Tab-separated table of C-alpha atoms and ligand atoms in Angstrom:
chain	number	residue	atom	x	y	z
A	5	MET	CA	20.805	10.507	29.645
A	6	PHE	CA	18.967	9.875	26.548
A	7	ASP	CA	16.055	12.770	25.330
A	8	THR	CA	13.334	9.659	26.044
A	9	VAL	CA	13.511	6.070	27.924
A	10	ILE	CA	10.503	3.677	27.161
A	11	ASN	CA	11.181	1.366	30.667
A	12	ASN	CA	10.236	-2.136	30.449
A	13	VAL	CA	8.972	-3.309	27.809
A	14	ARG	CA	7.995	-6.632	25.488
A	15	LEU	CA	9.607	-6.901	22.108
A	16	LEU	CA	7.878	-9.476	19.896
A	17	ASN	CA	11.134	-11.742	19.554
A	18	MET	CA	11.900	-11.221	22.584
A	19	ASP	CA	11.256	-12.850	26.563
A	20	ASP	CA	12.913	-10.476	28.735
A	21	VAL	CA	11.435	-7.043	29.450
A	22	VAL	CA	13.860	-4.527	28.131
A	23	ASN	CA	14.615	-0.585	28.053
A	24	VAL	CA	14.384	1.214	25.410
A	25	GLY	CA	16.337	4.901	25.263
A	26	ILE	CA	15.599	7.122	22.780
A	27	ASN	CA	17.760	10.050	21.201
A	28	ASP	CA	17.572	12.539	18.195
A	29	GLY	CA	14.182	10.624	17.214
A	30	ARG	CA	15.971	7.115	16.635
A	31	PHE	CA	16.067	3.949	19.129
A	32	ALA	CA	20.082	4.662	20.315
A	33	LYS	CA	19.814	1.373	23.078
A	34	ILE	CA	17.579	-0.913	23.534
A	35	ALA	CA	18.964	-3.344	26.581
A	36	GLU	CA	17.659	-4.938	29.686
A	37	GLU	CA	19.722	-2.269	32.082
A	38	LYS	CA	18.287	0.652	33.705
A	39	MET	CA	18.738	4.248	31.818
A	40	THR	CA	17.429	7.761	32.399
A	41	GLY	CA	16.008	10.105	30.644
A	42	GLN	CA	14.801	13.164	30.026
A	43	THR	CA	10.932	11.972	29.903
A	44	THR	CA	10.162	8.463	30.473
A	45	TRP	CA	7.771	6.857	30.227
A	46	ASN	CA	6.481	3.038	32.064
A	47	GLY	CA	5.429	0.431	29.623
A	48	ARG	CA	4.306	-1.763	32.518
A	49	GLY	CA	5.857	-4.818	30.956
A	50	PHE	CA	3.266	-4.649	28.157
A	51	TYR	CA	3.875	-5.209	24.674
A	52	LEU	CA	6.367	-2.375	22.525
A	53	LEU	CA	5.797	-3.149	18.436
A	54	PRO	CA	6.410	-1.195	15.909
A	55	PRO	CA	3.379	0.819	14.302
A	56	PHE	CA	0.593	-1.457	12.170
A	57	VAL	CA	0.741	-1.314	8.720
A	58	GLU	CA	-2.661	-1.097	6.825
A	59	THR	CA	-2.123	-2.319	3.143
A	60	HIS	CA	-5.882	-1.939	1.680
A	61	THR	CA	-7.906	0.354	3.105
A	62	HIS	CA	-10.152	3.461	0.934
A	63	MET	CA	-10.110	6.933	2.465
A	64	ASP	CA	-12.193	8.135	-0.148
A	65	THR	CA	-15.634	6.278	0.530
A	66	VAL	CA	-14.885	6.201	5.244
A	67	LEU	CA	-17.576	7.051	6.560
A	68	THR	CA	-20.127	7.549	3.845
A	69	ALA	CA	-22.051	4.385	4.953
A	70	GLY	CA	-25.674	4.870	4.356
A	71	SER	CA	-24.991	7.645	2.364
A	72	PRO	CA	-27.321	7.844	-0.092
A	73	ARG	CA	-28.692	4.237	1.241
A	74	PHE	CA	-27.248	1.445	2.277
A	75	ASN	CA	-25.692	-1.865	0.470
A	76	LEU	CA	-29.056	-4.183	1.338
A	77	SER	CA	-27.691	-7.215	-0.370
A	78	GLY	CA	-24.026	-6.532	1.156
A	79	THR	CA	-22.610	-7.788	-2.553
A	80	LEU	CA	-19.660	-5.815	-4.397
A	81	PHE	CA	-21.655	-5.698	-6.669
A	82	GLU	CA	-24.632	-3.421	-5.107
A	83	ALA	CA	-22.073	-1.946	-3.075
A	84	ILE	CA	-20.014	-0.108	-6.236
A	85	GLU	CA	-24.339	1.429	-7.580
A	86	VAL	CA	-24.298	2.964	-4.092
A	87	TRP	CA	-21.179	4.666	-4.729
A	88	GLN	CA	-21.725	5.408	-7.877
A	89	GLU	CA	-24.382	7.287	-6.552
A	90	ARG	CA	-22.371	9.225	-3.740
A	91	LYS	CA	-19.681	9.689	-6.342
A	92	GLN	CA	-21.642	12.782	-7.831
A	93	ASN	CA	-22.095	14.631	-4.740
A	94	LEU	CA	-18.774	14.190	-3.777
A	95	THR	CA	-16.499	17.760	-1.987
A	96	VAL	CA	-12.621	18.255	-1.505
A	97	GLU	CA	-13.809	19.336	1.719
A	98	ASP	CA	-16.187	16.248	1.563
A	99	VAL	CA	-13.562	13.654	1.455
A	100	PHE	CA	-10.502	15.998	3.370
A	101	ASP	CA	-13.512	15.646	6.690
A	102	ARG	CA	-14.277	11.967	6.236
A	103	ALA	CA	-10.631	10.670	6.119
A	104	CYS	CA	-8.824	13.405	8.529
A	105	GLN	CA	-11.196	11.333	10.938
A	106	ALA	CA	-10.234	7.977	9.609
A	107	LEU	CA	-7.421	8.464	9.545
A	108	GLN	CA	-7.148	10.454	13.175
A	109	GLN	CA	-8.929	7.451	14.418
A	110	LEU	CA	-6.096	4.724	12.821
A	111	LEU	CA	-3.427	6.953	14.344
A	112	SER	CA	-4.868	6.222	17.939
A	113	TYR	CA	-5.338	2.604	16.809
A	114	GLY	CA	-0.397	2.239	16.682
A	115	VAL	CA	-1.412	2.404	12.413
A	116	LEU	CA	1.029	4.986	11.590
A	117	PHE	CA	2.113	3.492	7.794
A	118	VAL	CA	-1.593	2.636	5.271
A	119	ARG	CA	-2.274	2.122	1.889
A	120	ALA	CA	-5.418	3.831	0.050
A	121	ALA	CA	-6.773	3.182	-2.829
A	122	VAL	CA	-8.456	6.534	-4.646
A	123	ASP	CA	-11.136	6.119	-7.065
A	124	ILE	CA	-10.361	8.116	-10.331
A	125	SER	CA	-13.446	6.823	-12.060
A	126	ASP	CA	-14.204	10.582	-11.759
A	127	SER	CA	-13.443	13.867	-14.644
A	128	GLU	CA	-12.681	15.777	-11.764
A	129	LEU	CA	-10.336	13.136	-10.145
A	130	THR	CA	-11.570	15.026	-6.475
A	131	ALA	CA	-11.125	12.524	-3.713
A	132	LEU	CA	-7.921	12.786	-5.192
A	133	GLN	CA	-7.027	16.284	-4.883
A	134	ALA	CA	-8.427	16.161	-1.430
A	135	LEU	CA	-6.162	12.672	-0.052
A	136	VAL	CA	-3.248	14.448	-1.714
A	137	LYS	CA	-4.089	17.441	0.777
A	138	VAL	CA	-4.233	14.919	3.365
A	139	LYS	CA	-1.437	12.933	2.592
A	140	LYS	CA	0.139	16.452	3.696
A	141	TYR	CA	-1.347	16.968	6.764
A	142	PHE	CA	-0.353	14.042	8.232
A	143	THR	CA	3.223	14.216	6.875
A	144	GLY	CA	5.448	13.333	10.193
A	145	LYS	CA	2.465	11.374	12.042
A	146	ILE	CA	1.319	9.019	9.011
A	147	ASP	CA	2.557	7.434	5.829
A	148	LEU	CA	-0.117	7.361	3.350
A	149	GLU	CA	0.593	5.994	0.184
A	150	ILE	CA	-2.191	6.476	-2.510
A	151	ILE	CA	-2.957	4.277	-4.755
A	152	ALA	CA	-4.729	5.207	-7.942
A	153	PHE	CA	-7.780	3.358	-8.200
A	154	PRO	CA	-10.105	2.790	-10.919
A	155	GLN	CA	-13.423	1.158	-9.602
A	156	ASP	CA	-15.389	1.415	-13.104
A	157	GLY	CA	-12.509	-0.111	-14.780
A	158	LEU	CA	-9.857	0.343	-17.502
A	159	MET	CA	-11.616	-1.026	-20.187
A	160	ALA	CA	-14.761	-1.187	-19.197
A	161	SER	CA	-14.695	2.839	-18.683
A	162	PRO	CA	-11.669	3.897	-21.034
A	163	ASP	CA	-11.488	7.587	-19.723
A	164	ASN	CA	-9.738	6.115	-16.738
A	165	GLN	CA	-6.802	5.338	-18.850
A	166	LYS	CA	-6.087	9.150	-18.761
A	167	ARG	CA	-7.568	9.916	-15.876
A	168	MET	CA	-4.906	7.438	-14.196
A	169	ARG	CA	-2.386	8.917	-15.897
A	170	GLN	CA	-3.710	12.072	-14.450
A	171	ALA	CA	-3.417	10.536	-10.944
A	172	LEU	CA	0.470	9.903	-10.932
A	173	GLU	CA	0.366	14.313	-12.231
A	174	TRP	CA	-1.321	15.305	-9.533
A	175	GLY	CA	0.240	12.896	-6.844
A	176	ALA	CA	-0.737	9.219	-6.990
A	177	ASP	CA	1.527	6.601	-5.682
A	178	LEU	CA	0.589	3.432	-6.951
A	179	VAL	CA	-1.134	2.244	-10.228
A	180	SER	CA	-3.831	-0.054	-9.779
A	181	ALA	CA	-6.210	-2.431	-11.755
A	182	ALA	CA	-9.048	-4.740	-11.013
A	183	PRO	CA	-9.373	-7.216	-13.875
A	184	HIS	CA	-12.123	-9.192	-12.940
A	185	LEU	CA	-14.524	-6.114	-13.130
A	186	GLU	CA	-13.788	-5.728	-17.135
A	187	PRO	CA	-16.269	-7.336	-18.803
A	188	THR	CA	-14.303	-10.271	-20.568
A	189	ARG	CA	-11.222	-12.047	-19.274
A	190	GLU	CA	-9.118	-10.973	-22.514
A	191	LYS	CA	-10.231	-7.012	-21.357
A	192	GLY	CA	-9.538	-8.261	-17.901
A	193	ILE	CA	-6.003	-9.080	-19.222
A	194	GLU	CA	-5.370	-5.972	-21.334
A	195	SER	CA	-5.722	-4.305	-18.226
A	196	LEU	CA	-3.005	-5.686	-16.292
A	197	ARG	CA	-0.744	-4.775	-18.902
A	198	PHE	CA	-2.445	-1.258	-19.345
A	199	CYS	CA	-1.558	-0.965	-16.441
A	200	PHE	CA	2.287	-2.784	-16.263
A	201	GLN	CA	3.310	-0.640	-18.991
A	202	LEU	CA	2.413	2.647	-16.919
A	203	ALA	CA	3.658	1.343	-14.003
A	204	GLN	CA	7.190	0.954	-15.669
A	205	GLU	CA	6.807	4.200	-17.114
A	206	TRP	CA	6.066	6.317	-14.075
A	207	ASN	CA	8.844	3.974	-11.537
A	208	LYS	CA	4.929	2.984	-9.513
A	209	ALA	CA	4.622	0.715	-7.449
A	210	ILE	CA	1.172	-1.602	-8.310
A	211	HIS	CA	-1.409	-2.794	-5.916
A	212	ILE	CA	-4.025	-4.661	-8.137
A	213	PHE	CA	-7.282	-5.237	-6.718
A	214	CYS	CA	-7.705	-9.500	-8.241
A	215	ASP	CA	-10.396	-11.911	-8.053
A	216	GLU	CA	-12.503	-10.642	-5.497
A	217	VAL	CA	-15.289	-12.979	-6.580
A	218	ASP	CA	-15.976	-16.104	-5.355
A	219	ASP	CA	-15.409	-17.892	-9.069
A	220	GLU	CA	-13.018	-20.660	-9.583
A	221	HIS	CA	-13.143	-18.915	-13.355
A	222	SER	CA	-11.501	-15.799	-11.955
A	223	ARG	CA	-7.950	-16.608	-13.040
A	224	PHE	CA	-5.737	-12.740	-13.275
A	225	LEU	CA	-3.763	-13.822	-10.057
A	226	GLU	CA	-1.497	-16.384	-12.558
A	227	VAL	CA	-1.275	-13.575	-15.358
A	228	VAL	CA	-0.692	-10.578	-12.678
A	229	ALA	CA	2.597	-12.834	-11.728
A	230	ASP	CA	3.100	-13.973	-14.905
A	231	LEU	CA	3.644	-10.126	-16.188
A	232	ALA	CA	5.369	-9.591	-12.703
A	233	ILE	CA	7.733	-12.119	-13.364
A	234	SER	CA	8.383	-11.975	-17.227
A	235	LYS	CA	8.515	-7.425	-16.691
A	236	LYS	CA	11.433	-8.265	-13.194
A	237	TYR	CA	8.643	-6.093	-11.673
A	238	ASP	CA	9.098	-6.487	-8.083
A	239	LEU	CA	6.600	-3.696	-6.596
A	240	VAL	CA	3.727	-5.627	-6.710
A	241	THR	CA	0.830	-6.481	-4.501
A	242	VAL	CA	-2.362	-8.356	-5.418
A	243	SER	CA	-5.346	-7.545	-2.549
A	244	HIS	CA	-8.219	-9.854	-2.278
A	245	ALA	CA	-7.605	-12.880	-4.590
A	246	ASN	CA	-10.669	-14.465	-3.184
A	247	ALA	CA	-10.579	-16.704	-6.348
A	248	LEU	CA	-7.490	-18.196	-5.145
A	249	ALA	CA	-10.087	-20.749	-2.232
A	250	TYR	CA	-12.128	-22.203	-4.897
A	251	TYR	CA	-9.689	-23.047	-7.317
A	252	ASN	CA	-9.204	-26.849	-7.291
A	253	ASP	CA	-5.957	-27.943	-4.831
A	254	VAL	CA	-3.741	-28.776	-8.319
A	255	TYR	CA	-4.535	-25.640	-10.290
A	256	ALA	CA	-4.366	-23.400	-6.754
A	257	SER	CA	-0.477	-24.946	-6.039
A	258	LYS	CA	0.777	-23.829	-9.174
A	259	VAL	CA	-0.589	-19.838	-9.217
A	260	ILE	CA	0.760	-19.933	-5.699
A	261	ARG	CA	3.919	-21.074	-6.453
A	262	LEU	CA	3.684	-18.644	-9.499
A	263	VAL	CA	3.089	-15.880	-6.989
A	264	GLN	CA	6.439	-17.325	-4.783
A	265	GLN	CA	8.389	-16.800	-7.669
A	266	ALA	CA	7.264	-13.097	-8.436
A	267	ASN	CA	7.754	-11.885	-4.917
A	268	ILE	CA	4.147	-10.616	-4.754
A	269	THR	CA	2.904	-9.487	-1.831
A	270	VAL	CA	-0.970	-10.346	-0.738
A	271	VAL	CA	-3.027	-8.814	1.560
A	272	ALA	CA	-6.042	-10.575	2.753
A	273	CYS	CA	-9.234	-8.156	4.208
A	274	PRO	CA	-10.197	-10.719	6.201
A	275	LEU	CA	-13.767	-8.512	7.829
A	276	VAL	CA	-14.772	-7.151	4.274
A	277	ASN	CA	-13.508	-10.751	2.232
A	278	SER	CA	-15.926	-12.894	5.230
A	279	MET	CA	-19.088	-10.043	5.496
A	280	MET	CA	-19.629	-9.608	0.960
A	281	GLN	CA	-18.001	-13.238	-0.236
A	282	GLY	CA	-19.766	-16.298	-0.172
A	283	ARG	CA	-23.483	-14.878	-0.446
A	284	ALA	CA	-23.991	-16.770	-3.853
A	285	ASP	CA	-22.489	-19.938	-2.102
A	286	ARG	CA	-25.123	-22.879	-1.521
A	287	TYR	CA	-24.061	-25.042	1.850
A	288	PRO	CA	-21.465	-25.457	2.444
A	289	LYS	CA	-20.547	-22.219	2.014
A	290	GLY	CA	-17.138	-20.484	1.498
A	291	ARG	CA	-15.279	-19.166	4.846
A	292	GLY	CA	-14.966	-15.921	2.046
A	293	MET	CA	-10.735	-15.645	2.970
A	294	THR	CA	-7.891	-16.768	0.615
A	295	ARG	CA	-5.274	-19.334	1.151
A	296	VAL	CA	-4.011	-17.072	3.389
A	297	LYS	CA	-1.916	-20.640	5.245
A	298	GLN	CA	-1.568	-21.912	2.324
A	299	LEU	CA	0.622	-18.947	1.031
A	300	HIS	CA	2.405	-18.410	3.873
A	301	ASP	CA	3.839	-21.495	3.995
A	302	ALA	CA	4.753	-20.811	0.571
A	303	GLY	CA	6.923	-18.073	1.391
A	304	VAL	CA	4.636	-15.574	0.213
A	305	ASN	CA	4.622	-12.190	2.257
A	306	VAL	CA	1.132	-12.416	2.972
A	307	CYS	CA	-0.476	-9.136	5.375
A	308	MET	CA	-3.903	-8.443	6.802
A	309	ALA	CA	-6.049	-5.253	6.859
A	310	HIS	CA	-8.530	-3.774	7.873
A	311	ASP	CA	-10.012	-2.583	4.338
A	312	ASP	CA	-13.464	-0.449	4.262
A	313	ILE	CA	-14.613	2.137	7.207
A	314	ARG	CA	-18.593	1.864	7.555
A	315	THR	CA	-19.202	2.342	3.751
A	316	PRO	CA	-21.257	0.846	1.302
A	317	PHE	CA	-18.755	-2.234	1.014
A	318	TYR	CA	-18.870	-2.666	4.665
A	319	PRO	CA	-21.046	-1.209	6.834
A	320	LEU	CA	-18.941	-1.787	10.367
A	321	GLY	CA	-15.588	-1.456	11.289
A	322	THR	CA	-13.071	0.824	13.264
A	323	GLY	CA	-9.913	0.930	11.607
A	324	ASN	CA	-8.439	-1.001	14.835
A	325	ILE	CA	-6.732	-3.650	12.290
A	326	LEU	CA	-6.161	-6.267	15.637
A	327	GLN	CA	-10.205	-7.040	14.800
A	328	ALA	CA	-8.387	-7.925	10.745
A	329	ALA	CA	-6.049	-9.873	12.740
A	330	HIS	CA	-8.320	-12.088	14.378
A	331	LEU	CA	-10.924	-12.127	12.562
A	332	GLY	CA	-8.874	-13.761	9.728
A	333	LEU	CA	-6.467	-15.913	11.426
A	334	HIS	CA	-10.299	-18.114	12.474
A	335	LEU	CA	-11.035	-17.829	8.685
A	336	ALA	CA	-7.115	-18.801	8.423
A	337	HIS	CA	-6.741	-21.366	10.978
A	338	MET	CA	-4.098	-20.612	12.335
A	339	SER	CA	-4.304	-20.560	15.834
A	340	GLY	CA	-1.007	-22.447	17.349
A	341	GLN	CA	1.577	-20.178	18.647
A	342	GLN	CA	3.419	-19.716	15.716
A	343	ASP	CA	0.089	-19.256	14.214
A	344	LEU	CA	-0.792	-15.838	16.492
A	345	HIS	CA	3.578	-14.282	16.069
A	346	ASP	CA	2.692	-15.320	12.552
A	347	VAL	CA	-0.408	-13.162	11.876
A	348	VAL	CA	1.380	-10.274	14.135
A	349	GLN	CA	3.783	-9.871	11.669
A	350	MET	CA	0.924	-9.631	9.075
A	351	ILE	CA	0.211	-6.275	10.115
A	352	THR	CA	3.558	-5.019	11.083
A	353	VAL	CA	6.574	-6.757	9.506
A	354	ASN	CA	5.127	-8.275	6.177
A	355	GLY	CA	3.124	-4.714	5.541
A	356	ALA	CA	7.076	-3.017	6.032
A	357	THR	CA	8.244	-5.487	3.223
A	358	CYS	CA	5.156	-4.855	1.208
A	359	LEU	CA	5.572	-0.979	1.118
A	360	ASP	CA	9.119	-1.327	0.552
A	361	ILE	CA	10.267	0.209	3.927
A	362	HIS	CA	12.815	-1.998	5.878
A	363	ASP	CA	15.183	0.628	6.342
A	364	ARG	CA	12.399	2.518	8.525
A	365	TYR	CA	10.707	0.076	10.092
A	366	GLY	CA	11.553	-1.671	13.215
A	367	ILE	CA	12.357	-1.522	16.674
A	368	GLU	CA	15.577	-1.372	16.585
A	369	GLU	CA	19.233	0.701	16.880
A	370	GLY	CA	19.429	3.017	15.185
A	371	LYS	CA	15.651	3.227	13.393
A	372	PRO	CA	13.737	5.917	13.966
A	373	ALA	CA	11.538	5.070	17.001
A	374	ASN	CA	8.202	4.943	15.833
A	375	GLY	CA	6.004	2.365	18.242
A	376	VAL	CA	2.693	1.419	20.340
A	377	VAL	CA	2.781	-0.219	23.773
A	378	LEU	CA	-0.354	-1.999	23.869
A	379	PRO	CA	-1.724	-3.087	27.019
A	380	ALA	CA	-0.553	-7.042	26.816
A	381	ASN	CA	1.606	-8.930	27.468
A	382	ASP	CA	0.947	-12.348	25.593
A	383	LEU	CA	-0.396	-12.600	22.158
A	384	ALA	CA	-3.468	-14.070	22.665
A	385	ILE	CA	-4.499	-11.327	25.307
A	386	LEU	CA	-3.752	-8.628	22.432
A	387	LEU	CA	-6.094	-10.440	19.332
A	388	SER	CA	-8.232	-12.060	21.887
A	389	GLU	CA	-8.705	-7.915	23.537
A	390	GLN	CA	-7.499	-6.046	20.429
A	391	PRO	CA	-6.723	-2.788	22.466
A	392	LYS	CA	-5.868	0.192	22.109
A	393	PRO	CA	-1.906	1.219	22.248
A	394	MET	CA	-1.158	3.066	25.769
A	395	TYR	CA	0.894	4.532	23.692
A	396	VAL	CA	1.596	6.026	20.270
A	397	PHE	CA	5.151	7.182	19.527
A	398	ARG	CA	6.619	8.900	16.185
A	399	ASN	CA	10.277	9.841	15.848
A	400	GLY	CA	10.350	9.532	19.479
A	401	GLU	CA	7.886	11.878	20.284
A	402	LEU	CA	4.491	10.892	21.501
A	403	LEU	CA	0.842	11.279	19.660
A	404	SER	CA	-1.705	9.620	21.257
A	405	GLU	CA	-2.038	7.902	24.314
A	406	THR	CA	-5.238	6.120	25.780
A	407	ASP	CA	-5.195	4.628	29.750
A	408	PRO	CA	-5.788	1.429	29.685
A	409	VAL	CA	-9.291	-0.080	30.378
A	410	GLU	CA	-9.420	-1.132	34.027
A	411	THR	CA	-13.054	-2.336	35.991
A	412	THR	CA	-13.717	-1.801	39.410
A	413	PHE	CA	-15.701	-4.340	40.711
A	414	TYR	CA	-18.282	-3.542	43.950
A	415	TYR	CA	-18.960	-6.970	45.288
A	416	GLU	CA	-16.598	-9.048	47.960
A	417	LYS	CA	-13.996	-11.847	46.492
A	418	MET	CA	-15.415	-14.931	47.613
A	419	THR	CA	-12.211	-17.026	49.433
A	420	THR	CA	-12.605	-20.784	50.123
B	510	ZN	ZN1	-10.665	-2.709	-0.785
């Protein structure tokens, strides 16, 4: 007799349906044989996947689209201006309430591991203070990692260098830079050196917002890779890397080789990337996303993330990471059966690699019983319909339940 049994579920790497027994919050047995539990859930032949991992989002800007005004050009630069105006009025309560609302929504979509950037460009670090409280509030439900993110630059806004240190003292988990937003290439490189130095001092992982621009001259990814290799730094992630899509193929393959050697994770954000990038292109326009398939084929750990939810940077979004995966597989031309499988890995297992949580992640005997039962028994259906999970479990406890959508038809079926 188990504490809890989830019957009749399909795992990603198995053809047959299995039953799952849970004891003391951990997966105790995964097998085809019948199991009995004090509590039993019927998985109805649907997928049981490990929780989704959101490797790039923002919980300070979240749900502020239209306040104080909408981003009419849709560009990164107008978004930063609008956010500049909005952040004058931030309060801890304002950020706390919006972040809690958004994280609850993520939880209902089965996202239980979240890495969120917080802009540290204000002297009070208001958003950071709020997110440290939010992180505490969600303990045991969602694991929240906070990136100290200098939206206004580290060299362009030198006060941000001391704010980064302050942010680490106050509870930020990772350090960051956005070298393409610095005034010159040299200052961009200097910002990366600062970031690596700080990360080493504090023994923190690094998450760089890198080359988020449709400009083949933005060449910071090679610098990040070179720093990671020369400093033997292992916990490095870059987001966006859009310029990589614009490099010529010879230079791009050199950079991809360096990224692979450096063991860097690359996070693509298909929704935001495709909306924001390519705006200055003439036809034919770029697809907006980095070279996901090429990076993946070269052995790089690639993730897909939802990124913004209704912010000046992106006016739409629900937090459903399957929407990001769905768009991402189109933009990356990943439509084969193995591709669909790989794309699901990009929002689950590869995310766990990025966050370095494999010791406690996965549907395996002995690991914490965290998982989502999704109303689909085929990857094409899962990615096409992007359903909410029927059940979301954390340490064997049910955190949320959503009835699968069922349509009733009121007309007679035709027979031949
Ligand atoms: Zn972002």
